[in-house]
């Protein structure tokens, strides 16, 4: 084969093109690298400075000692326990509400007036049928109320759903201090909860609720509609299809979203201060969330904030830095769990 | 034969039972027209004169997706314990029509069905009809395999449970055998269904559909992802199921339509010239007649592979 003389007529014989230097492309690539380096650099610098300051104070003693007015003896135990209880309350309240709301908004709220009317009619017929079989008294009354409610919902439901829909995403963007004010007004003033871990946990729960709802909705939406249709083509009701097929498939994604939302709540300071976070208390909170109603509102970020604010910086600074390291460590672990969950259970449909 | 259909459509009685006056041709014949041999149904165990009951009766069925008309004016009866094949070019609305028959179109946002469609003489789309009960009686295998993201066993058990059937090992083995899948999966019933090949997934979906014992089974190109051996196994299954069930199958495979179906409906696309395009039912008749001597030129062209 002659490689030198390439005949013009045959496309196959044309030599392969050589690489060309393209300055714009190279410059762009380096600009991208630079911006990543800047962002990461700031983080690394922050981490290194915290590490150099706090590493000496970070010890098992630090984690297990109670708060104290003497810097030499002060530890992180109160704050650590407080944050743990806060997370338990937040998850216990926000997860069921968030998952239920996401399921409703994604799968049931889009029903039109006509579909809702059909459901109301079906209930009406079921009622007539059961009356023919001797339904009476209080049960009949309840069934009547049920039918009337589904009739009313067929009219007012869709517009209400639309309002909720629009506002969920707005809620996620509200600054966290506003949630603190809401928590103070709702739980402390109106419901009479004392300024305790309970009030703080409930406040953090409403803070993360919109984030959990949005993340869960995305996870539910990622399950192809053919799965639900397949279930319904077998004679499953909408609820059966959603509960037994769609939700289990969406669960890993929902959990990932929940962990990320919770890890945001763990670092929140402002709303806790507003709700009445204790800057300092020697009482170690009980780990039983049922007793949270009369435990002082302590948390890792509050404790760090308190230490940073103290005048003798050389004494308290290393403690604050050690606290920050613990907080960062917790966040990293939570994010790792989320990543593992996503990689382990994600599937391509 | 067209008289016979008219007789059916005008019959408004509850029973909608009509006697097929004309005995069925019993021997396979090589068509003098398009040249596809029609063998299957006539070899079945049917006697010539038998009761023919209409299961579905469509008249003037239109389907819109949003504002787009996808299917226009479909009139067709579908008979009990027969295999009806829906054929036609891609995008002519075969899947759309199939989905009307068990109201899975209801699950597609924006899809709207109009016209009259009855199931055993009852208006399927009457506002108080419970579509869930209808779907229990009219099962479906989708065009793309859609197993649940669970184990093989759970895929079968789910439908059985929601229908109040027992999902024991015997029942599971039985349906897997019927769907020609048992030998391949008997040792891994606990494995994720998505670990199966595409063709195996589709057979699992077929197994899942027959496991709930519907009256009618709708199949949307059930064999498009299958090798010839599994295809033949599925065709055998269809012939066997026909003894008890009514089957409607969409297929792009002319030989398959000719081999297994009793009747064939040919859908095509109409473009009136004003920019719109929608599917229509061009012709439907006994399969043997459709392949030997179709009345419509478009059917003739499609079956012989000449597109106009
Ligand atoms: N979910 C949908 N939303 C909007 N339009 C749709 C939808 N499904 C189908 N259509 C439209 O309806 C028409 C008929 O589609 P359909 O899927 O019924 O065709 P088909 O005959 O089954 O084609 P194929 O042989 O390729 O499966 C097409 O023009 C398609 O674009
Ligand atoms: Mg199709």
XYZ file of C-alpha atoms and ligand atoms in Angstrom:
689
model
C 0.000 0.000 0.000
C 1.303 3.378 -0.927
C 0.868 5.685 2.000
C 2.459 8.770 0.540
C 0.414 9.368 -2.571
C -3.180 9.536 -1.447
C -5.526 9.496 -4.399
C -8.077 12.314 -4.227
C -10.930 10.235 -5.476
C -11.112 7.723 -2.644
C -12.292 8.956 0.759
C -10.760 6.000 2.552
C -7.311 6.890 1.428
C -7.304 10.403 2.876
C -4.750 10.575 5.739
C -6.087 11.081 9.235
C -6.236 14.701 10.390
C -3.574 15.903 12.838
C -4.412 17.603 16.131
C -4.530 21.374 15.967
C -3.705 23.767 18.759
C -6.902 25.586 19.744
C -6.122 28.490 22.081
C -9.728 29.325 23.005
C -10.407 25.776 24.070
C -7.250 25.542 26.151
C -7.900 28.905 27.831
C -11.442 27.905 28.691
C -10.320 24.637 30.200
C -7.775 26.420 32.384
C -10.320 29.022 33.471
C -12.527 26.175 34.700
C -9.625 24.589 36.543
C -8.764 27.904 38.157
C -12.286 28.517 39.464
C -12.409 25.047 40.977
C -9.020 25.646 42.581
C -10.216 28.938 44.059
C -13.340 27.428 45.533
C -11.530 24.410 46.900
C -8.616 26.533 48.063
C -10.839 28.653 50.275
C -12.277 25.515 51.817
C -8.894 23.920 52.345
C -7.510 27.085 53.904
C -10.506 27.216 56.269
C -10.133 23.587 57.182
C -6.387 23.797 57.723
C -6.648 26.866 59.964
C -9.360 25.212 62.047
C -7.346 22.028 62.191
C -4.129 23.709 63.352
C -5.990 25.589 66.029
C -8.299 22.854 67.238
C -6.340 19.631 66.793
C -4.615 19.950 70.151
C -7.922 20.297 72.023
C -9.699 17.534 70.131
C -9.597 14.468 72.305
C -11.870 11.853 73.818
C -11.980 14.014 76.917
C -13.239 16.928 74.911
C -16.148 14.866 73.598
C -17.095 13.393 76.967
C -16.588 16.333 79.317
C -19.433 18.550 80.393
C -19.590 22.242 79.705
C -17.661 24.300 82.223
C -16.783 27.914 82.936
C -13.132 26.951 83.033
C -11.639 26.511 79.597
C -9.284 23.806 80.815
C -12.136 21.526 81.861
C -14.826 22.489 79.366
C -16.048 19.819 76.945
C -18.533 19.267 74.148
C -20.783 16.618 75.713
C -23.798 18.851 76.422
C -23.805 20.255 72.900
C -23.290 16.823 71.330
C -26.217 15.314 73.213
C -28.371 18.328 72.456
C -27.714 18.060 68.720
C -28.445 14.328 68.798
C -31.835 14.840 70.422
C -32.611 17.692 68.040
C -31.928 15.396 65.079
C -34.121 12.653 66.500
C -37.039 15.050 66.894
C -36.471 16.669 63.515
C -36.355 13.343 61.691
C -39.300 11.886 63.611
C -41.492 14.856 62.709
C -40.242 15.904 59.287
C -39.817 12.494 57.620
C -43.371 11.174 57.927
C -44.870 14.568 57.094
C -42.425 15.180 54.268
C -42.790 11.761 52.639
C -46.569 11.893 52.898
C -46.725 15.413 51.483
C -44.373 14.520 48.627
C -46.394 11.428 47.747
C -49.600 13.398 47.797
C -48.290 16.306 45.754
C -46.602 14.107 43.186
C -49.171 11.373 42.768
C -52.568 12.525 43.973
C -52.737 16.313 43.809
C -52.631 16.436 39.982
C -56.074 14.817 39.858
C -58.522 16.980 37.969
C -61.969 18.064 39.103
C -63.494 15.409 36.865
C -61.434 12.613 38.356
C -62.294 13.799 41.852
C -65.960 13.923 40.911
C -65.787 10.320 39.707
C -64.332 9.331 43.066
C -67.103 11.185 44.895
C -69.682 9.433 42.743
C -68.111 6.064 43.440
C -68.257 6.747 47.182
C -71.882 7.797 46.827
C -72.747 4.521 45.108
C -70.853 2.520 47.715
C -72.856 4.360 50.371
C -76.189 3.553 48.718
C -75.092 -0.041 48.443
C -74.127 -0.281 52.106
C -77.355 1.407 53.150
C -79.225 -1.314 51.326
C -77.313 -3.749 53.541
C -78.406 -2.138 56.779
C -75.887 0.621 57.368
C -77.347 3.018 59.884
C -76.729 5.224 62.883
C -73.367 6.814 63.497
C -71.669 4.848 60.709
C -74.160 6.051 58.160
C -73.587 9.590 59.362
C -69.819 9.219 59.051
C -70.151 7.724 55.583
C -72.434 10.617 54.587
C -69.870 13.109 55.835
C -67.193 11.270 53.843
C -69.198 11.493 50.641
C -70.022 15.154 51.215
C -66.354 15.897 51.905
C -65.194 14.263 48.698
C -67.858 16.240 46.790
C -66.636 19.490 48.292
C -63.014 18.530 47.649
C -63.795 17.936 43.972
C -64.505 21.677 43.723
C -62.036 23.297 46.090
C -59.258 20.680 45.969
C -57.515 21.535 42.690
C -57.083 25.277 43.391
C -55.858 24.571 46.933
C -53.369 22.064 45.575
C -52.092 24.642 43.118
C -51.516 27.178 45.901
C -49.641 24.627 48.014
C -47.613 23.559 44.994
C -46.396 27.107 44.298
C -45.588 27.817 47.913
C -43.543 24.729 48.766
C -40.636 25.913 46.654
C -40.947 29.428 48.092
C -40.763 27.993 51.594
C -37.464 26.271 50.863
C -35.948 29.653 50.042
C -37.088 31.418 53.230
C -34.102 32.412 55.465
C -33.717 30.127 58.452
C -34.069 32.931 61.007
C -37.665 33.397 59.857
C -38.289 29.777 60.780
C -36.894 30.598 64.199
C -39.473 33.350 64.591
C -42.205 31.031 63.352
C -41.116 28.350 65.817
C -41.053 30.857 68.652
C -44.546 32.104 67.834
C -46.092 28.731 67.038
C -44.533 26.335 69.516
C -43.489 28.547 72.415
C -46.123 31.297 72.468
C -49.184 29.559 71.063
C -48.662 25.909 71.965
C -46.903 26.654 75.225
C -43.860 24.429 74.668
C -41.029 25.608 76.919
C -37.864 26.974 75.335
C -36.331 23.548 75.195
C -34.866 20.922 72.884
C -38.433 20.054 71.927
C -39.175 23.586 70.688
C -35.829 23.612 68.862
C -36.378 20.208 67.262
C -39.862 21.132 66.077
C -38.539 24.374 64.623
C -35.791 22.559 62.742
C -38.420 20.078 61.518
C -40.477 22.780 59.812
C -37.237 24.256 58.513
C -36.219 21.074 56.685
C -39.742 20.013 55.706
C -39.822 21.891 52.373
C -36.384 20.545 51.447
C -37.414 16.978 52.242
C -40.627 17.421 50.261
C -38.836 18.763 47.209
C -36.117 16.086 47.271
C -38.667 13.304 47.810
C -40.858 14.561 44.993
C -37.885 14.391 42.677
C -37.131 10.846 43.791
C -40.751 9.832 43.207
C -40.795 11.519 39.818
C -37.677 9.581 38.816
C -39.601 6.306 38.993
C -40.941 5.816 35.468
C -44.698 6.041 35.074
C -44.628 2.647 33.348
C -44.085 1.059 36.762
C -47.259 2.578 38.146
C -49.156 1.815 34.952
C -47.924 -1.769 35.046
C -49.212 -2.150 38.581
C -52.546 -0.579 37.737
C -52.925 -2.747 34.633
C -52.878 -5.712 37.015
C -55.913 -4.311 38.789
C -54.160 -2.460 41.582
C -55.705 0.751 42.820
C -53.715 3.937 42.540
C -52.826 3.760 46.205
C -51.727 0.122 45.981
C -49.566 0.902 42.967
C -47.976 3.895 44.656
C -47.456 2.246 48.016
C -46.185 -1.136 46.848
C -44.250 -0.202 43.710
C -43.533 3.497 43.334
C -42.567 4.379 46.897
C -40.220 1.426 47.487
C -38.460 2.262 44.231
C -38.189 5.927 45.237
C -37.124 5.259 48.815
C -33.321 5.378 48.396
C -33.617 8.763 46.704
C -36.006 9.995 49.381
C -33.609 8.914 52.122
C -30.675 10.583 50.416
C -32.625 13.836 50.278
C -33.592 13.462 53.905
C -30.019 12.966 55.066
C -28.837 15.999 53.133
C -31.678 18.103 54.560
C -30.925 16.897 58.095
C -27.263 17.687 57.711
C -28.307 21.225 56.905
C -30.365 21.387 60.091
C -27.464 20.167 62.221
C -25.456 23.278 61.434
C -28.298 25.763 61.894
C -27.668 28.343 64.609
C -29.869 31.366 64.013
C -33.298 29.733 64.390
C -32.175 28.022 67.602
C -31.014 31.312 69.104
C -34.379 32.878 68.269
C -36.311 29.997 69.822
C -34.260 30.449 72.977
C -31.139 28.391 72.653
C -29.170 28.287 75.892
C -25.698 29.731 75.408
C -24.442 27.848 78.386
C -25.767 25.190 80.688
C -23.988 22.660 82.790
C -26.924 20.280 82.547
C -26.295 17.422 80.151
C -29.511 16.873 78.146
C -31.140 13.469 78.443
C -30.897 11.411 75.266
C -34.534 10.363 75.594
C -36.412 12.492 73.071
C -39.644 12.085 75.060
C -38.125 14.185 77.819
C -36.936 16.882 75.421
C -39.719 19.212 76.589
C -37.774 20.147 79.711
C -34.190 19.865 78.529
C -32.136 23.001 77.879
C -31.851 23.853 74.199
C -28.196 23.042 73.550
C -26.585 22.249 70.227
C -23.144 22.044 68.657
C -23.350 25.291 66.660
C -24.717 27.151 69.720
C -21.825 25.983 71.858
C -19.292 26.936 69.191
C -20.932 30.347 68.871
C -20.723 30.805 72.635
C -17.034 29.888 72.768
C -16.114 32.094 69.842
C -17.772 35.054 71.524
C -15.852 34.832 74.763
C -13.243 37.538 75.331
C -10.168 35.407 76.165
C -9.622 34.173 72.658
C -6.451 32.202 73.351
C -8.271 30.135 75.967
C -11.548 29.464 74.171
C -10.452 29.653 70.539
C -8.971 26.130 70.397
C -12.150 24.735 71.971
C -14.307 26.444 69.333
C -12.034 25.091 66.611
C -12.269 21.577 68.040
C -16.058 21.916 68.116
C -16.052 22.987 64.476
C -14.001 19.901 63.596
C -16.570 17.659 65.291
C -19.396 19.413 63.455
C -17.627 19.107 60.109
C -16.850 15.467 60.827
C -20.539 14.776 61.472
C -21.560 16.475 58.236
C -18.967 14.554 56.221
C -20.168 11.242 57.639
C -23.804 12.084 56.870
C -22.965 13.105 53.314
C -20.947 9.938 52.818
C -23.922 7.871 53.914
C -26.084 9.753 51.423
C -23.598 9.132 48.619
C -23.292 5.439 49.449
C -27.072 5.095 49.538
C -27.389 6.761 46.166
C -24.684 4.695 44.512
C -25.768 1.452 46.054
C -29.450 1.656 45.215
C -29.688 3.930 42.218
C -30.825 2.142 39.092
C -31.041 3.066 35.474
C -34.485 2.299 34.175
C -68.573 -11.550 6.017
C -69.138 -7.885 6.310
C -72.858 -8.596 6.727
C -72.049 -10.571 9.772
C -70.350 -7.606 11.379
C -73.238 -5.330 10.649
C -75.496 -7.815 12.254
C -73.419 -7.588 15.367
C -73.135 -3.848 15.561
C -76.835 -3.277 15.146
C -77.654 -5.800 17.784
C -78.335 -3.719 20.849
C -79.326 -6.576 23.116
C -77.537 -7.272 26.346
C -76.155 -10.570 25.260
C -74.806 -9.408 21.932
C -74.556 -13.010 20.921
C -74.457 -13.685 17.243
C -74.041 -16.938 15.502
C -71.323 -17.179 12.968
C -73.224 -18.494 10.007
C -70.272 -19.191 7.879
C -68.178 -22.190 8.765
C -64.540 -21.372 9.114
C -62.142 -22.565 6.496
C -60.334 -25.378 8.092
C -57.269 -25.873 6.019
C -54.269 -23.613 5.881
C -53.920 -21.991 2.569
C -51.298 -20.095 0.812
C -52.902 -16.874 -0.159
C -53.130 -16.177 -3.832
C -52.638 -12.517 -3.017
C -49.931 -11.303 -0.688
C -48.326 -14.684 -0.261
C -48.325 -15.157 3.495
C -49.631 -18.443 4.613
C -52.399 -18.380 7.127
C -52.196 -21.441 9.211
C -52.580 -20.933 12.891
C -56.102 -20.382 14.063
C -57.747 -22.724 11.687
C -55.692 -25.575 13.087
C -57.120 -24.937 16.487
C -59.702 -27.130 18.063
C -62.649 -25.023 17.102
C -65.706 -26.353 15.451
C -66.937 -24.446 12.510
C -70.223 -23.159 13.807
C -69.963 -21.718 17.258
C -71.379 -18.940 19.348
C -69.603 -15.671 18.866
C -69.904 -13.197 21.626
C -68.744 -9.645 21.340
C -66.529 -8.595 24.233
C -65.634 -5.105 23.143
C -67.601 -3.010 20.739
C -66.022 0.231 19.599
C -67.979 2.724 17.590
C -66.664 6.095 16.627
C -63.805 5.967 19.118
C -61.502 8.978 18.971
C -58.444 9.536 21.116
C -56.800 12.884 21.690
C -53.492 13.572 23.379
C -53.956 17.128 24.552
C -55.252 18.876 21.448
C -53.723 16.363 19.019
C -56.088 13.884 17.464
C -54.247 10.542 17.511
C -56.966 8.123 16.478
C -60.205 8.848 14.687
C -63.508 7.075 14.323
C -62.615 3.478 15.132
C -65.459 0.991 14.725
C -64.663 -2.592 15.567
C -66.110 -5.481 17.525
C -63.742 -7.793 19.364
C -64.937 -11.331 19.834
C -64.698 -13.582 22.809
C -62.067 -16.311 22.841
C -60.456 -15.109 19.702
C -57.120 -13.571 18.964
C -57.462 -10.219 17.291
C -54.273 -8.815 15.785
C -53.813 -5.088 15.326
C -51.354 -4.273 12.572
C -50.257 -1.111 10.825
C -47.367 1.282 10.392
C -45.642 2.876 13.350
C -47.496 5.754 14.940
C -50.911 4.821 13.546
C -52.427 4.401 16.989
C -52.361 0.667 17.657
C -51.014 1.059 21.175
C -53.383 3.950 21.707
C -56.379 1.837 20.761
C -55.166 -1.073 22.853
C -54.892 1.177 25.897
C -58.514 2.252 25.417
C -59.622 -1.307 26.030
C -58.528 -1.374 29.667
C -58.587 2.369 30.262
C -54.850 2.670 30.814
C -55.188 5.840 28.717
C -56.767 7.306 31.847
C -53.321 7.139 33.425
C -51.696 9.248 30.721
C -52.047 12.954 31.455
C -53.859 14.706 28.637
C -55.189 11.574 26.952
C -58.922 11.735 26.265
C -61.129 9.034 24.768
C -64.448 9.858 23.145
C -67.003 7.809 21.254
C -68.673 4.597 22.357
C -66.780 1.677 23.748
C -68.604 -1.146 25.452
C -67.405 -4.154 27.392
C -70.001 -6.924 27.392
C -72.534 -4.336 26.326
C -71.774 -1.886 29.130
C -70.376 1.558 28.459
C -66.781 1.258 29.705
C -66.313 4.977 29.949
C -69.518 5.771 31.837
C -68.614 8.167 34.638
C -69.436 5.744 37.424
C -67.495 2.768 36.046
C -64.683 1.648 38.325
C -61.673 1.410 36.037
C -59.796 -0.627 38.646
C -62.309 -3.458 38.402
C -62.210 -3.255 34.614
C -58.415 -3.579 34.632
C -58.649 -6.654 36.807
C -60.651 -8.247 34.041
C -58.681 -6.835 31.136
C -54.963 -7.414 31.667
C -52.169 -5.892 29.658
C -48.606 -6.526 28.535
C -46.883 -3.292 27.585
C -44.777 -2.559 24.533
C -41.655 -1.972 26.631
C -41.013 -4.507 29.386
C -41.833 -2.855 32.710
C -41.134 -5.316 35.503
C -41.281 -3.952 39.025
C -37.874 -3.182 40.545
C -38.176 -6.191 42.830
C -37.519 -9.899 42.774
C -38.996 -12.169 40.139
C -41.224 -13.783 42.720
C -42.508 -10.445 43.997
C -43.232 -9.348 40.448
C -45.692 -12.204 40.123
C -47.012 -12.108 43.667
C -48.026 -8.440 43.610
C -50.809 -8.790 41.048
C -52.002 -12.031 42.569
C -52.246 -10.423 45.991
C -54.162 -7.341 44.883
C -56.579 -9.687 43.142
C -57.019 -11.863 46.191
C -55.232 -14.884 44.712
C -52.745 -17.060 46.550
C -49.176 -16.478 45.446
C -47.693 -19.787 46.534
C -44.756 -21.544 44.892
C -46.994 -23.801 42.833
C -48.881 -20.913 41.345
C -45.652 -19.105 40.571
C -44.118 -22.129 38.902
C -47.267 -22.677 36.869
C -47.376 -19.179 35.399
C -43.638 -19.103 34.758
C -43.918 -22.369 32.860
C -46.775 -21.017 30.806
C -44.732 -17.977 29.888
C -41.799 -20.226 28.855
C -39.571 -18.702 31.503
C -39.440 -21.306 34.239
C -36.290 -23.149 33.158
C -34.314 -19.944 32.944
C -35.282 -18.494 36.311
C -36.223 -21.416 38.552
C -33.017 -21.087 40.570
C -33.159 -17.339 41.000
C -36.712 -16.414 41.847
C -35.381 -14.081 44.533
C -33.178 -12.130 42.102
C -33.954 -8.639 40.923
C -36.118 -8.680 37.812
C -33.885 -6.070 36.193
C -31.048 -8.589 36.145
C -32.975 -10.462 33.441
C -32.455 -9.871 29.741
C -34.976 -7.737 27.895
C -36.707 -10.764 26.430
C -36.847 -12.490 29.787
C -38.274 -9.348 31.348
C -41.014 -9.298 28.733
C -41.889 -12.924 29.415
C -41.995 -12.087 33.114
C -44.478 -9.326 32.303
C -46.559 -11.811 30.334
C -46.419 -14.214 33.268
C -47.427 -11.403 35.591
C -50.422 -10.563 33.405
C -51.721 -14.129 33.131
C -51.092 -14.772 36.817
C -54.064 -12.589 37.744
C -56.389 -14.617 35.481
C -58.052 -11.845 33.530
C -60.788 -12.442 30.940
C -59.010 -10.488 28.268
C -55.295 -10.040 27.687
C -54.025 -7.095 25.703
C -50.509 -7.525 24.356
C -48.572 -4.685 22.814
C -45.853 -6.220 20.632
C -45.069 -8.841 23.249
C -42.482 -10.500 21.044
C -40.579 -7.521 19.713
C -37.680 -8.180 22.096
C -37.764 -11.962 21.884
C -35.687 -14.470 19.977
C -37.497 -16.804 17.553
C -37.655 -19.654 20.049
C -39.276 -17.619 22.818
C -41.508 -16.031 20.196
C -42.790 -19.435 19.182
C -43.258 -20.319 22.854
C -45.312 -17.167 23.367
C -47.345 -17.900 20.262
C -48.049 -21.386 21.563
C -49.084 -19.823 24.826
C -51.459 -17.485 23.033
C -53.094 -20.361 21.198
C -53.489 -22.180 24.480
C -54.845 -19.109 26.241
C -57.349 -18.573 23.487
C -59.300 -21.535 24.806
C -60.191 -19.457 27.847
C -59.286 -15.893 27.153
C -59.848 -13.184 24.638
C -56.589 -11.805 23.297
C -55.823 -8.605 21.457
C -52.276 -8.361 20.185
C -50.395 -5.586 18.437
C -47.695 -6.874 16.146
C -45.405 -5.621 13.419
C -44.747 -9.147 12.329
C -47.106 -10.088 9.494
C -46.233 -13.752 9.771
C -47.084 -13.659 13.436
C -50.432 -12.008 12.793
C -51.131 -14.599 10.139
C -49.982 -17.484 12.321
C -51.843 -16.779 15.500
C -54.768 -14.459 14.972
C -58.358 -15.197 14.117
C -59.076 -11.673 13.036
C -56.879 -8.846 11.940
C -57.472 -5.129 12.098
C -55.358 -2.880 9.919
C -54.741 0.643 11.152
C -53.136 3.297 9.040
C -52.241 6.968 9.140
C -54.373 9.502 7.360
C -53.016 12.893 6.342
C -55.863 14.990 5.009
C -53.464 17.662 3.780
C -54.205 20.367 6.321
C -51.115 19.440 8.316
C -52.957 17.096 10.631
C -52.272 13.393 10.795
C -54.120 10.784 12.722
C -54.657 7.059 12.807
C -57.716 5.340 11.444
C -58.895 1.772 11.257
C -58.739 0.984 7.567
C -60.086 -2.553 7.517
C -60.763 -5.513 9.720
C -61.860 -9.008 8.955
C -60.999 -12.659 9.456
C -57.245 -12.962 9.268
C -57.395 -15.465 6.498
C -59.493 -13.101 4.401
C -57.350 -10.083 5.260
C -54.224 -11.768 4.052
C -55.735 -13.515 1.055
C -58.010 -10.875 -0.345
C -58.044 -7.577 1.507
C -60.653 -5.167 0.274
C -58.712 -2.029 1.006
C -55.840 -1.136 -1.296
C -53.843 0.224 1.685
C -54.101 -3.108 3.464
C -52.948 -4.880 0.355
C -49.954 -2.556 0.009
C -48.993 -2.842 3.648
C -49.214 -6.593 3.804
C -47.207 -7.072 0.662
C -44.653 -4.512 1.789
C -45.534 -1.814 -0.724
C -46.098 1.451 1.043
C -47.947 4.195 -0.744
N -48.361 9.493 25.768
C -48.535 10.162 24.614
N -48.572 11.500 24.608
C -48.738 12.176 23.456
N -48.875 11.619 22.262
C -48.856 10.281 22.191
C -48.673 9.483 23.370
N -48.681 8.187 23.008
C -48.853 8.178 21.680
N -48.962 9.426 21.172
C -49.167 9.782 19.763
O -50.253 9.073 19.265
C -49.979 8.546 17.971
C -50.183 7.052 17.975
O -49.206 6.469 18.826
P -49.199 4.947 19.226
O -48.172 4.758 20.238
O -50.578 4.526 19.546
O -48.738 4.295 17.825
P -48.439 2.769 17.504
O -49.312 2.421 16.364
O -48.534 1.929 18.712
O -46.943 2.853 17.014
P -45.756 1.779 17.180
O -46.012 0.710 16.200
O -44.538 2.556 16.837
O -45.779 1.301 18.576
C -48.552 8.962 17.638
O -48.617 10.048 16.756
C -47.959 9.366 18.956
O -47.097 10.449 18.773
Mg -47.157 0.923 19.915
